[in-house]
GROMACS .gro file of C-alpha atoms in nm:
model
  185
    1GLY     CA    1   2.124   1.687   0.141
    2VAL     CA    2   1.901   1.612   0.438
    3VAL     CA    3   1.716   1.942   0.401
    4GLY     CA    4   1.665   1.882   0.029
    5PHE     CA    5   1.531   1.534   0.090
    6GLY     CA    6   1.311   1.664   0.372
    7GLN     CA    7   1.157   1.913   0.131
    8THR     CA    8   1.105   1.638  -0.126
    9TYR     CA    9   0.945   1.412   0.134
   10LEU     CA   10   0.713   1.680   0.269
   11GLY     CA   11   0.615   1.773  -0.083
   12ALA     CA   12   0.545   1.406  -0.150
   13LEU     CA   13   0.289   1.367   0.128
   14ASP     CA   14  -0.004   1.465  -0.097
   15LEU     CA   15   0.153   1.268  -0.377
   16ARG     CA   16   0.162   0.959  -0.157
   17GLU     CA   17  -0.208   0.995  -0.079
   18VAL     CA   18  -0.288   1.009  -0.450
   19ALA     CA   19  -0.043   0.734  -0.543
   20ARG     CA   20  -0.116   0.477  -0.269
   21PRO     CA   21  -0.441   0.329  -0.410
   22LEU     CA   22  -0.309   0.339  -0.766
   23LEU     CA   23   0.012   0.158  -0.668
   24ARG     CA   24  -0.190  -0.104  -0.480
   25GLU     CA   25  -0.416  -0.153  -0.781
   26LEU     CA   26  -0.119  -0.200  -1.014
   27ALA     CA   27   0.059  -0.433  -0.770
   28SER     CA   28  -0.247  -0.654  -0.752
   29GLU     CA   29  -0.306  -0.647  -1.128
   30VAL     CA   30   0.049  -0.744  -1.230
   31GLN     CA   31   0.132  -0.949  -0.918
   32ALA     CA   32   0.442  -0.745  -0.839
   33THR     CA   33   0.596  -0.524  -0.576
   34VAL     CA   34   0.532  -0.165  -0.683
   35ALA     CA   35   0.727   0.119  -0.528
   36MET     CA   36   0.755   0.497  -0.550
   37ALA     CA   37   1.087   0.653  -0.453
   38ALA     CA   38   1.283   0.979  -0.452
   39ARG     CA   39   1.655   1.050  -0.466
   40SER     CA   40   1.828   1.062  -0.131
   41GLY     CA   41   2.202   1.109  -0.158
   42ASP     CA   42   2.347   0.821  -0.357
   43ASP     CA   43   2.036   0.608  -0.310
   44MET     CA   44   1.664   0.610  -0.377
   45MET     CA   45   1.441   0.632  -0.067
   46LEU     CA   46   1.114   0.442  -0.083
   47LEU     CA   47   0.815   0.669  -0.020
   48GLU     CA   48   0.540   0.416  -0.090
   49VAL     CA   49   0.537   0.039  -0.145
   50ALA     CA   50   0.258  -0.201  -0.245
   51HIS     CA   51   0.296  -0.578  -0.255
   52GLY     CA   52   0.070  -0.761  -0.498
   53ASN     CA   53   0.217  -1.110  -0.494
   54PRO     CA   54   0.197  -1.293  -0.159
   55THR     CA   55   0.468  -1.537  -0.264
   56PHE     CA   56   0.696  -1.251  -0.372
   57ALA     CA   57   0.667  -0.968  -0.126
   58LEU     CA   58   1.005  -0.814  -0.204
   59GLY     CA   59   1.146  -0.740   0.140
   60ILE     CA   60   1.130  -0.363   0.114
   61SER     CA   61   0.920  -0.104   0.295
   62VAL     CA   62   0.870   0.270   0.318
   63GLY     CA   63   1.182   0.451   0.435
   64GLU     CA   64   1.427   0.193   0.307
   65ARG     CA   65   1.687   0.274   0.046
   66VAL     CA   66   1.780   0.103  -0.277
   67PRO     CA   67   2.094   0.177  -0.478
   68ARG     CA   68   2.050   0.443  -0.744
   69GLY     CA   69   2.312   0.299  -0.977
   70THR     CA   70   2.176  -0.054  -1.019
   71SER     CA   71   1.804  -0.025  -0.942
   72ALA     CA   72   1.537   0.049  -1.201
   73LEU     CA   73   1.415   0.329  -0.972
   74GLY     CA   74   1.751   0.506  -0.977
   75ARG     CA   75   1.795   0.463  -1.348
   76ALA     CA   76   1.447   0.598  -1.427
   77CYS     CA   77   1.496   0.894  -1.195
   78ALA     CA   78   1.808   0.987  -1.391
   79ALA     CA   79   1.643   0.917  -1.728
   80GLY     CA   80   1.370   1.166  -1.646
   81MET     CA   81   1.617   1.454  -1.615
   82SER     CA   82   1.725   1.680  -1.896
   83PHE     CA   83   2.034   1.560  -2.083
   84GLU     CA   84   2.252   1.828  -1.920
   85ALA     CA   85   2.125   1.759  -1.568
   86ARG     CA   86   2.161   1.384  -1.622
   87GLU     CA   87   2.523   1.413  -1.738
   88LYS     CA   88   2.611   1.645  -1.449
   89ARG     CA   89   2.448   1.408  -1.201
   90LEU     CA   90   2.633   1.108  -1.349
   91ASP     CA   91   2.962   1.293  -1.319
   92GLU     CA   92   2.891   1.369  -0.952
   93PHE     CA   93   2.757   1.019  -0.892
   94SER     CA   94   3.073   0.858  -1.031
   95GLN     CA   95   3.260   0.977  -0.720
   96ALA     CA   96   3.049   0.745  -0.502
   97PHE     CA   97   3.189   0.431  -0.668
   98ARG     CA   98   3.522   0.258  -0.669
   99PRO     CA   99   3.694   0.332  -1.000
  100LYS     CA  100   3.687  -0.036  -1.097
  101ASP     CA  101   3.305  -0.054  -1.042
  102TRP     CA  102   3.205   0.268  -1.217
  103PRO     CA  103   3.229   0.142  -1.580
  104ASP     CA  104   2.965  -0.128  -1.512
  105VAL     CA  105   2.738   0.119  -1.331
  106LEU     CA  106   2.776   0.373  -1.611
  107ARG     CA  107   2.703   0.106  -1.873
  108GLY     CA  108   2.384   0.019  -1.682
  109PHE     CA  109   2.278   0.384  -1.686
  110ARG     CA  110   2.353   0.420  -2.059
  111GLU     CA  111   2.154   0.107  -2.141
  112ALA     CA  112   1.870   0.234  -1.923
  113PHE     CA  113   1.868   0.569  -2.104
  114ALA     CA  114   1.851   0.389  -2.440
  115ASP     CA  115   1.565   0.171  -2.311
  116PHE     CA  116   1.388   0.483  -2.187
  117GLU     CA  117   1.415   0.641  -2.532
  118THR     CA  118   1.277   0.322  -2.690
  119TYR     CA  119   1.010   0.210  -2.441
  120GLY     CA  120   0.953   0.497  -2.199
  121PHE     CA  121   1.083   0.298  -1.902
  122CYS     CA  122   1.411   0.162  -1.763
  123PHE     CA  123   1.506  -0.192  -1.662
  124SER     CA  124   1.710  -0.356  -1.392
  125LEU     CA  125   1.727  -0.722  -1.489
  126GLY     CA  126   1.910  -0.877  -1.197
  127ASP     CA  127   2.152  -0.584  -1.161
  128TRP     CA  128   2.038  -0.475  -0.815
  129ASN     CA  129   1.935  -0.820  -0.696
  130LYS     CA  130   2.005  -1.125  -0.913
  131ASP     CA  131   1.664  -1.273  -0.828
  132VAL     CA  132   1.465  -0.961  -0.916
  133TRP     CA  133   1.371  -0.811  -1.252
  134GLY     CA  134   1.218  -0.469  -1.250
  135LEU     CA  135   1.126  -0.174  -1.461
  136SER     CA  136   1.062   0.184  -1.367
  137VAL     CA  137   0.933   0.513  -1.503
  138PRO     CA  138   1.029   0.865  -1.399
  139LEU     CA  139   0.772   1.060  -1.201
  140ASP     CA  140   0.840   1.422  -1.288
  141CYS     CA  141   0.669   1.644  -1.035
  142GLY     CA  142   0.775   1.954  -1.226
  143GLU     CA  143   1.065   2.056  -1.003
  144PRO     CA  144   1.423   1.925  -1.039
  145HIS     CA  145   1.457   1.841  -0.670
  146ARG     CA  146   1.131   1.642  -0.684
  147MET     CA  147   1.219   1.396  -0.959
  148MET     CA  148   1.095   1.058  -0.844
  149ALA     CA  149   1.028   0.718  -0.998
  150VAL     CA  150   0.774   0.436  -0.981
  151SER     CA  151   0.874   0.072  -1.033
  152CYS     CA  152   0.739  -0.282  -1.064
  153SER     CA  153   0.959  -0.567  -0.941
  154MET     CA  154   0.902  -0.936  -0.999
  155PRO     CA  155   1.086  -1.263  -0.942
  156ALA     CA  156   1.334  -1.311  -1.225
  157ARG     CA  157   1.238  -1.677  -1.262
  158SER     CA  158   0.876  -1.595  -1.350
  159VAL     CA  159   0.900  -1.309  -1.600
  160THR     CA  160   1.053  -1.235  -1.938
  161ARG     CA  161   1.178  -0.908  -2.082
  162GLU     CA  162   0.907  -0.935  -2.348
  163HIS     CA  163   0.637  -0.963  -2.078
  164LEU     CA  164   0.777  -0.655  -1.904
  165ILE     CA  165   0.781  -0.460  -2.232
  166LEU     CA  166   0.440  -0.565  -2.363
  167GLN     CA  167   0.233  -0.617  -2.049
  168VAL     CA  168   0.378  -0.454  -1.739
  169GLY     CA  169   0.545  -0.145  -1.887
  170PRO     CA  170   0.232   0.005  -2.046
  171LYS     CA  171   0.037  -0.048  -1.721
  172LEU     CA  172   0.317   0.112  -1.521
  173LYS     CA  173   0.319   0.417  -1.751
  174ARG     CA  174  -0.061   0.448  -1.723
  175THR     CA  175  -0.037   0.433  -1.344
  176ARG     CA  176   0.229   0.705  -1.344
  177ASP     CA  177   0.007   0.920  -1.568
  178ARG     CA  178  -0.291   0.864  -1.337
  179ILE     CA  179  -0.081   0.973  -1.039
  180LEU     CA  180   0.024   1.291  -1.218
  181HIS     CA  181  -0.334   1.358  -1.326
  182GLY     CA  182  -0.448   1.312  -0.964
  183MET     CA  183  -0.192   1.574  -0.864
  184GLY     CA  184  -0.326   1.815  -1.123
  185ALA     CA  185  -0.031   1.780  -1.357
   0.00000   0.00000   0.00000
C-alpha cells in the first residue's frame, strides 16, 4: 500500500504543478476550499489544497487524510472507476467498517454514483462533517492506481444543493478538464 501510494504521489508531482494555480483560481472564484486527493488505504490523502474563503478555511492541508467513505473526494474517486473495479473496491472497502456502519456508507456511495451519472460529480452534504457541504469530480490520470479527485467544500449554512449543481459543479468540472489538458490528456 505504501509503495503504491508513493508511486501515485511521485507521479502526481507534475500534476500538482499544473493543478495548483487552477485550484487557487477556482477557490477564489467560488469562495471555497478546493482540494485534490488520491486514494491512500481506506482514506483519501490530500495532495494539494487551496483556500478561497478567509472566513471558511476548512482546516485541512496537504498530507492530511479524509475518509473515503463519507467525503465527496472518496466518493468521486470511486465513481470514476469502471463498474467492475468500483464494485470490487466497495467489497474490499466494506471490511474497513463495522457491520452496523457499512449500510449507511454503502448508501452514500450508491447515491454518489447516481449523482455522478446525473451531474458528473458526487456530493457529501454533511456526511463527512455536518458543517461542510462539498462536491467532487474524479480526476482520471489514465492509470487505475492514479485515480484521484478534486473537490470544492463550503460551509453548509451558506450554500444550497441547487447552487452546487448549477454554479459550482460546472466550474469544478471545467477546472478538472483544464488540469487534464495541462497534463496533455
